[in-house]
């Protein structure tokens, strides 16, 4: 009796067929471009994710207070963004002491403790 062939097992695809499959999925730059007249609506549609927008709209709060809330959120991010942009050279060293001025200069009474 012959063994059953499973429906899950498939023959591996050749390299050329995989490349062709991949080429069909990718898009070229010209196809992805957005016309200038549609650009504003495209930016507005991408500004918030759908889930977040639905939560805000379903919350029952009026549009003016939603706009005020969005502004407050954006203003609260300013400080964090500024700190994120600061590199190592921009960081402040709070405990800076001029140790090069004090090294090797012993005052009276220091010899017993050295």
Short mmCIF file of N, CA and C in Angstrom, two decimals:
data_model
loop_
_atom_site.label_atom_id
_atom_site.label_comp_id
_atom_site.label_asym_id
_atom_site.label_seq_id
_atom_site.Cartn_x
_atom_site.Cartn_y
_atom_site.Cartn_z
N UNK A 1 0.84 -1.18 0.00
CA UNK A 1 0.00 0.00 0.00
C UNK A 1 0.88 1.25 0.00
N UNK A 2 0.52 2.24 -0.79
CA UNK A 2 1.30 3.46 -0.90
C UNK A 2 0.98 4.41 0.25
N UNK A 3 1.99 5.11 0.77
CA UNK A 3 1.71 6.07 1.84
C UNK A 3 0.98 7.29 1.29
N UNK A 4 0.13 7.88 2.13
CA UNK A 4 -0.62 9.07 1.72
C UNK A 4 0.31 10.28 1.65
N UNK A 5 0.06 11.11 0.67
CA UNK A 5 0.81 12.36 0.58
C UNK A 5 0.08 13.42 1.39
N UNK A 6 0.81 14.11 2.23
CA UNK A 6 0.16 15.14 3.03
C UNK A 6 -0.07 16.38 2.17
N UNK A 7 -1.15 17.06 2.45
CA UNK A 7 -1.47 18.26 1.67
C UNK A 7 -0.58 19.43 2.07
N UNK A 8 0.03 19.37 3.27
CA UNK A 8 0.87 20.47 3.74
C UNK A 8 2.25 20.49 3.08
N UNK A 9 2.78 19.33 2.78
CA UNK A 9 4.12 19.26 2.22
C UNK A 9 4.09 19.69 0.77
N UNK A 10 4.93 20.65 0.43
CA UNK A 10 5.02 21.12 -0.94
C UNK A 10 6.47 21.10 -1.37
N UNK A 11 6.67 21.02 -2.67
CA UNK A 11 8.02 21.02 -3.19
C UNK A 11 8.61 22.42 -3.01
N UNK A 12 9.90 22.52 -2.68
CA UNK A 12 10.50 23.85 -2.52
C UNK A 12 10.54 24.60 -3.84
N UNK A 13 10.32 25.90 -3.76
CA UNK A 13 10.31 26.73 -4.96
C UNK A 13 11.73 26.98 -5.43
N UNK A 14 11.89 27.08 -6.73
CA UNK A 14 13.21 27.40 -7.25
C UNK A 14 13.51 28.87 -7.00
N UNK A 15 14.76 29.24 -7.14
CA UNK A 15 15.19 30.60 -6.85
C UNK A 15 14.53 31.60 -7.79
N UNK A 16 14.42 31.25 -9.06
CA UNK A 16 13.83 32.19 -10.02
C UNK A 16 12.36 32.45 -9.73
N UNK A 17 11.62 31.42 -9.32
CA UNK A 17 10.21 31.65 -9.00
C UNK A 17 10.06 32.48 -7.74
N UNK A 18 10.97 32.30 -6.77
CA UNK A 18 10.91 33.13 -5.56
C UNK A 18 11.19 34.59 -5.88
N UNK A 19 12.16 34.83 -6.78
CA UNK A 19 12.49 36.21 -7.16
C UNK A 19 11.31 36.86 -7.87
N UNK A 20 10.66 36.11 -8.76
CA UNK A 20 9.50 36.65 -9.47
C UNK A 20 8.37 36.97 -8.50
N UNK A 21 8.16 36.10 -7.52
CA UNK A 21 7.12 36.33 -6.53
C UNK A 21 7.41 37.60 -5.73
N UNK A 22 8.67 37.79 -5.38
CA UNK A 22 9.07 38.97 -4.61
C UNK A 22 8.91 40.24 -5.44
N UNK A 23 9.25 40.17 -6.72
CA UNK A 23 9.14 41.35 -7.59
C UNK A 23 7.70 41.82 -7.71
N UNK A 24 6.77 40.89 -7.71
CA UNK A 24 5.37 41.28 -7.83
C UNK A 24 4.89 41.99 -6.56
N UNK A 25 5.45 41.65 -5.42
CA UNK A 25 5.02 42.26 -4.16
C UNK A 25 5.59 43.66 -3.97
N UNK A 26 6.80 43.90 -4.47
CA UNK A 26 7.42 45.20 -4.26
C UNK A 26 6.87 46.21 -5.24
N UNK A 27 6.90 47.47 -4.82
CA UNK A 27 6.40 48.55 -5.66
C UNK A 27 7.55 49.47 -6.02
N UNK A 28 7.46 50.06 -7.17
CA UNK A 28 8.49 51.01 -7.58
C UNK A 28 8.18 52.38 -7.01
N UNK A 29 9.15 53.28 -7.08
CA UNK A 29 8.99 54.61 -6.51
C UNK A 29 7.90 55.43 -7.17
N UNK A 30 7.74 55.30 -8.49
CA UNK A 30 6.74 56.10 -9.18
C UNK A 30 5.33 55.73 -8.76
N UNK A 31 5.09 54.46 -8.49
CA UNK A 31 3.76 54.04 -8.09
C UNK A 31 3.42 54.53 -6.68
N UNK A 32 4.42 54.71 -5.85
CA UNK A 32 4.19 55.11 -4.47
C UNK A 32 4.00 56.61 -4.31
N UNK A 33 4.35 57.39 -5.33
CA UNK A 33 4.24 58.84 -5.21
C UNK A 33 2.79 59.28 -5.14
N UNK A 34 2.56 60.36 -4.39
CA UNK A 34 1.21 60.88 -4.21
C UNK A 34 1.11 62.20 -4.96
N UNK A 35 0.04 62.42 -5.71
CA UNK A 35 -0.11 63.71 -6.39
C UNK A 35 -0.20 64.86 -5.39
N UNK A 36 0.21 66.06 -5.82
CA UNK A 36 0.26 67.21 -4.91
C UNK A 36 -1.11 67.57 -4.35
N UNK A 37 -2.17 67.44 -5.16
CA UNK A 37 -3.49 67.84 -4.68
C UNK A 37 -4.01 66.89 -3.59
N UNK A 38 -3.55 65.65 -3.59
CA UNK A 38 -3.99 64.68 -2.59
C UNK A 38 -3.08 64.64 -1.37
N UNK A 39 -2.02 65.43 -1.38
CA UNK A 39 -1.01 65.33 -0.32
C UNK A 39 -1.56 65.73 1.04
N UNK A 40 -2.35 66.83 1.11
CA UNK A 40 -2.89 67.28 2.39
C UNK A 40 -3.81 66.23 3.01
N UNK A 41 -4.70 65.67 2.20
CA UNK A 41 -5.60 64.66 2.74
C UNK A 41 -4.84 63.41 3.15
N UNK A 42 -3.77 63.09 2.43
CA UNK A 42 -2.95 61.93 2.77
C UNK A 42 -2.25 62.13 4.11
N UNK A 43 -1.71 63.33 4.33
CA UNK A 43 -1.02 63.62 5.59
C UNK A 43 -2.00 63.58 6.75
N UNK A 44 -3.20 64.15 6.56
CA UNK A 44 -4.20 64.13 7.62
C UNK A 44 -4.62 62.71 7.94
N UNK A 45 -4.76 61.87 6.92
CA UNK A 45 -5.20 60.51 7.16
C UNK A 45 -4.13 59.70 7.89
N UNK A 46 -2.86 60.03 7.68
CA UNK A 46 -1.77 59.29 8.31
C UNK A 46 -1.37 59.87 9.66
N UNK A 47 -1.94 61.02 10.05
CA UNK A 47 -1.46 61.68 11.26
C UNK A 47 -1.80 60.89 12.52
N UNK A 48 -2.94 60.27 12.58
CA UNK A 48 -3.30 59.44 13.73
C UNK A 48 -3.66 58.05 13.24
N UNK A 49 -3.35 57.07 14.03
CA UNK A 49 -3.76 55.72 13.65
C UNK A 49 -5.26 55.60 13.82
N UNK A 50 -5.85 54.64 13.13
CA UNK A 50 -7.30 54.52 13.15
C UNK A 50 -7.80 54.15 14.54
N UNK A 51 -7.09 53.29 15.24
CA UNK A 51 -7.52 52.88 16.57
C UNK A 51 -7.56 54.04 17.54
N UNK A 52 -6.54 54.89 17.49
CA UNK A 52 -6.49 56.04 18.39
C UNK A 52 -7.58 57.02 18.04
N UNK A 53 -7.81 57.23 16.74
CA UNK A 53 -8.83 58.18 16.30
C UNK A 53 -10.21 57.68 16.73
N UNK A 54 -10.46 56.39 16.58
CA UNK A 54 -11.75 55.85 16.97
C UNK A 54 -11.98 56.00 18.47
N UNK A 55 -10.95 55.79 19.26
CA UNK A 55 -11.10 55.95 20.71
C UNK A 55 -11.48 57.38 21.06
N UNK A 56 -10.83 58.35 20.39
CA UNK A 56 -11.13 59.74 20.68
C UNK A 56 -12.55 60.10 20.25
N UNK A 57 -12.96 59.64 19.09
CA UNK A 57 -14.29 59.99 18.59
C UNK A 57 -15.39 59.33 19.41
N UNK A 58 -15.14 58.11 19.87
CA UNK A 58 -16.14 57.39 20.65
C UNK A 58 -16.21 57.86 22.10
N UNK A 59 -15.25 58.66 22.53
CA UNK A 59 -15.22 59.06 23.93
C UNK A 59 -16.34 60.03 24.28
N UNK A 60 -16.94 60.69 23.28
CA UNK A 60 -18.06 61.59 23.54
C UNK A 60 -17.65 62.98 23.94
N UNK A 61 -16.40 63.33 23.77
CA UNK A 61 -15.90 64.66 24.12
C UNK A 61 -16.03 65.55 22.89
N UNK A 62 -16.33 66.84 23.12
CA UNK A 62 -16.53 67.74 21.98
C UNK A 62 -15.20 67.99 21.26
N UNK A 63 -15.31 68.47 20.02
CA UNK A 63 -14.15 68.60 19.16
C UNK A 63 -13.17 69.65 19.68
N UNK A 64 -13.67 70.73 20.28
CA UNK A 64 -12.78 71.79 20.78
C UNK A 64 -11.88 71.26 21.89
N UNK A 65 -12.45 70.51 22.81
CA UNK A 65 -11.63 69.98 23.90
C UNK A 65 -10.66 68.91 23.39
N UNK A 66 -11.05 68.18 22.33
CA UNK A 66 -10.12 67.23 21.74
C UNK A 66 -8.92 67.95 21.15
N UNK A 67 -9.18 69.06 20.45
CA UNK A 67 -8.08 69.83 19.87
C UNK A 67 -7.18 70.40 20.96
N UNK A 68 -7.79 70.87 22.05
CA UNK A 68 -7.01 71.40 23.17
C UNK A 68 -6.15 70.29 23.78
N UNK A 69 -6.72 69.11 23.89
CA UNK A 69 -5.99 67.97 24.45
C UNK A 69 -4.81 67.59 23.56
N UNK A 70 -5.03 67.59 22.23
CA UNK A 70 -3.94 67.28 21.31
C UNK A 70 -2.81 68.28 21.44
N UNK A 71 -3.16 69.58 21.58
CA UNK A 71 -2.14 70.61 21.75
C UNK A 71 -1.35 70.42 23.03
N UNK A 72 -2.05 70.06 24.10
CA UNK A 72 -1.36 69.83 25.38
C UNK A 72 -0.41 68.64 25.28
N UNK A 73 -0.83 67.62 24.57
CA UNK A 73 0.03 66.44 24.40
C UNK A 73 1.28 66.82 23.62
N UNK A 74 1.10 67.59 22.55
CA UNK A 74 2.26 67.99 21.74
C UNK A 74 3.21 68.88 22.53
N UNK A 75 2.66 69.80 23.33
CA UNK A 75 3.52 70.68 24.13
C UNK A 75 4.26 69.90 25.21
N UNK A 76 3.62 68.87 25.74
CA UNK A 76 4.29 68.09 26.78
C UNK A 76 5.44 67.27 26.22
N UNK A 77 5.43 67.00 24.93
CA UNK A 77 6.50 66.22 24.32
C UNK A 77 7.73 67.06 24.03
N UNK A 78 7.64 68.37 24.07
CA UNK A 78 8.74 69.24 23.65
C UNK A 78 9.98 68.99 24.49
N UNK A 79 9.83 68.94 25.82
CA UNK A 79 10.99 68.79 26.70
C UNK A 79 11.67 67.43 26.48
N UNK A 80 10.87 66.39 26.39
CA UNK A 80 11.44 65.07 26.16
C UNK A 80 12.16 64.98 24.83
N UNK A 81 11.60 65.60 23.81
CA UNK A 81 12.25 65.59 22.50
C UNK A 81 13.55 66.36 22.54
N UNK A 82 13.59 67.46 23.27
CA UNK A 82 14.81 68.25 23.37
C UNK A 82 15.90 67.45 24.07
N UNK A 83 15.52 66.74 25.13
CA UNK A 83 16.49 65.91 25.84
C UNK A 83 16.97 64.75 24.97
N UNK A 84 16.09 64.23 24.13
CA UNK A 84 16.48 63.13 23.26
C UNK A 84 17.46 63.58 22.19
N UNK A 85 17.33 64.82 21.75
CA UNK A 85 18.23 65.33 20.72
C UNK A 85 19.61 65.67 21.26
N UNK A 86 19.71 65.88 22.58
CA UNK A 86 20.99 66.28 23.17
C UNK A 86 21.96 65.11 23.12
N UNK A 87 23.14 65.35 22.62
CA UNK A 87 24.16 64.31 22.56
C UNK A 87 25.03 64.34 23.81
N UNK A 88 26.10 63.59 23.79
CA UNK A 88 27.00 63.53 24.95
C UNK A 88 27.66 64.87 25.21
N UNK A 89 27.95 65.62 24.17
CA UNK A 89 28.61 66.92 24.35
C UNK A 89 27.66 67.95 24.95
N UNK A 90 26.35 67.75 24.78
CA UNK A 90 25.38 68.71 25.29
C UNK A 90 24.96 68.42 26.72
N UNK A 91 25.34 67.30 27.26
CA UNK A 91 24.93 66.95 28.62
C UNK A 91 25.71 67.79 29.63
N UNK A 92 25.05 68.11 30.74
CA UNK A 92 25.67 68.96 31.75
C UNK A 92 26.29 68.09 32.83
N UNK A 93 27.51 68.40 33.24
CA UNK A 93 28.18 67.70 34.32
C UNK A 93 27.99 68.54 35.57
N UNK A 94 27.19 68.04 36.51
CA UNK A 94 26.79 68.85 37.66
C UNK A 94 27.86 68.92 38.73
N UNK A 95 28.69 67.88 38.90
CA UNK A 95 29.63 67.84 40.00
C UNK A 95 31.04 68.10 39.47
N UNK A 96 31.25 69.25 38.88
CA UNK A 96 32.53 69.57 38.28
C UNK A 96 33.36 70.36 39.27
N UNK A 97 34.50 69.81 39.65
CA UNK A 97 35.38 70.49 40.60
C UNK A 97 36.76 70.65 39.96
N UNK A 98 37.43 71.74 40.21
CA UNK A 98 38.75 71.96 39.59
C UNK A 98 39.84 71.17 40.30
N UNK A 99 39.87 69.87 40.10
CA UNK A 99 40.81 69.00 40.82
C UNK A 99 42.25 69.27 40.40
N UNK A 100 42.46 69.75 39.21
CA UNK A 100 43.83 70.00 38.78
C UNK A 100 44.46 71.16 39.56
N UNK A 101 43.65 72.00 40.17
CA UNK A 101 44.18 73.11 40.95
C UNK A 101 44.54 72.67 42.37
N UNK A 102 43.86 71.63 42.87
CA UNK A 102 44.07 71.22 44.25
C UNK A 102 45.07 70.09 44.41
N UNK A 103 45.49 69.45 43.35
CA UNK A 103 46.35 68.27 43.49
C UNK A 103 47.76 68.69 43.91
N UNK A 104 48.32 67.99 44.91
CA UNK A 104 49.69 68.23 45.34
C UNK A 104 49.89 69.40 46.27
N UNK A 105 48.85 70.11 46.63
CA UNK A 105 49.00 71.28 47.51
C UNK A 105 48.49 70.90 48.90
N UNK A 106 49.43 70.53 49.80
CA UNK A 106 49.04 70.13 51.15
C UNK A 106 49.04 71.35 52.06
N UNK A 107 48.02 71.45 52.83
CA UNK A 107 47.96 72.51 53.85
C UNK A 107 48.55 71.96 55.15
N UNK A 108 48.59 72.79 56.18
CA UNK A 108 49.17 72.36 57.46
C UNK A 108 48.27 71.31 58.11
N UNK A 109 48.91 70.28 58.69
CA UNK A 109 48.17 69.24 59.39
C UNK A 109 47.74 68.08 58.51
N UNK A 110 48.11 68.05 57.26
CA UNK A 110 47.66 66.99 56.37
C UNK A 110 48.65 65.82 56.30
N UNK A 111 49.87 66.01 56.81
CA UNK A 111 50.88 64.97 56.62
C UNK A 111 50.60 63.73 57.45
N UNK A 112 49.91 63.85 58.60
CA UNK A 112 49.66 62.67 59.42
C UNK A 112 48.62 61.75 58.76
N UNK A 113 47.76 62.29 57.95
CA UNK A 113 46.68 61.49 57.39
C UNK A 113 46.99 60.95 56.00
N UNK A 114 48.21 61.14 55.54
CA UNK A 114 48.54 60.64 54.21
C UNK A 114 49.20 59.30 54.27
#
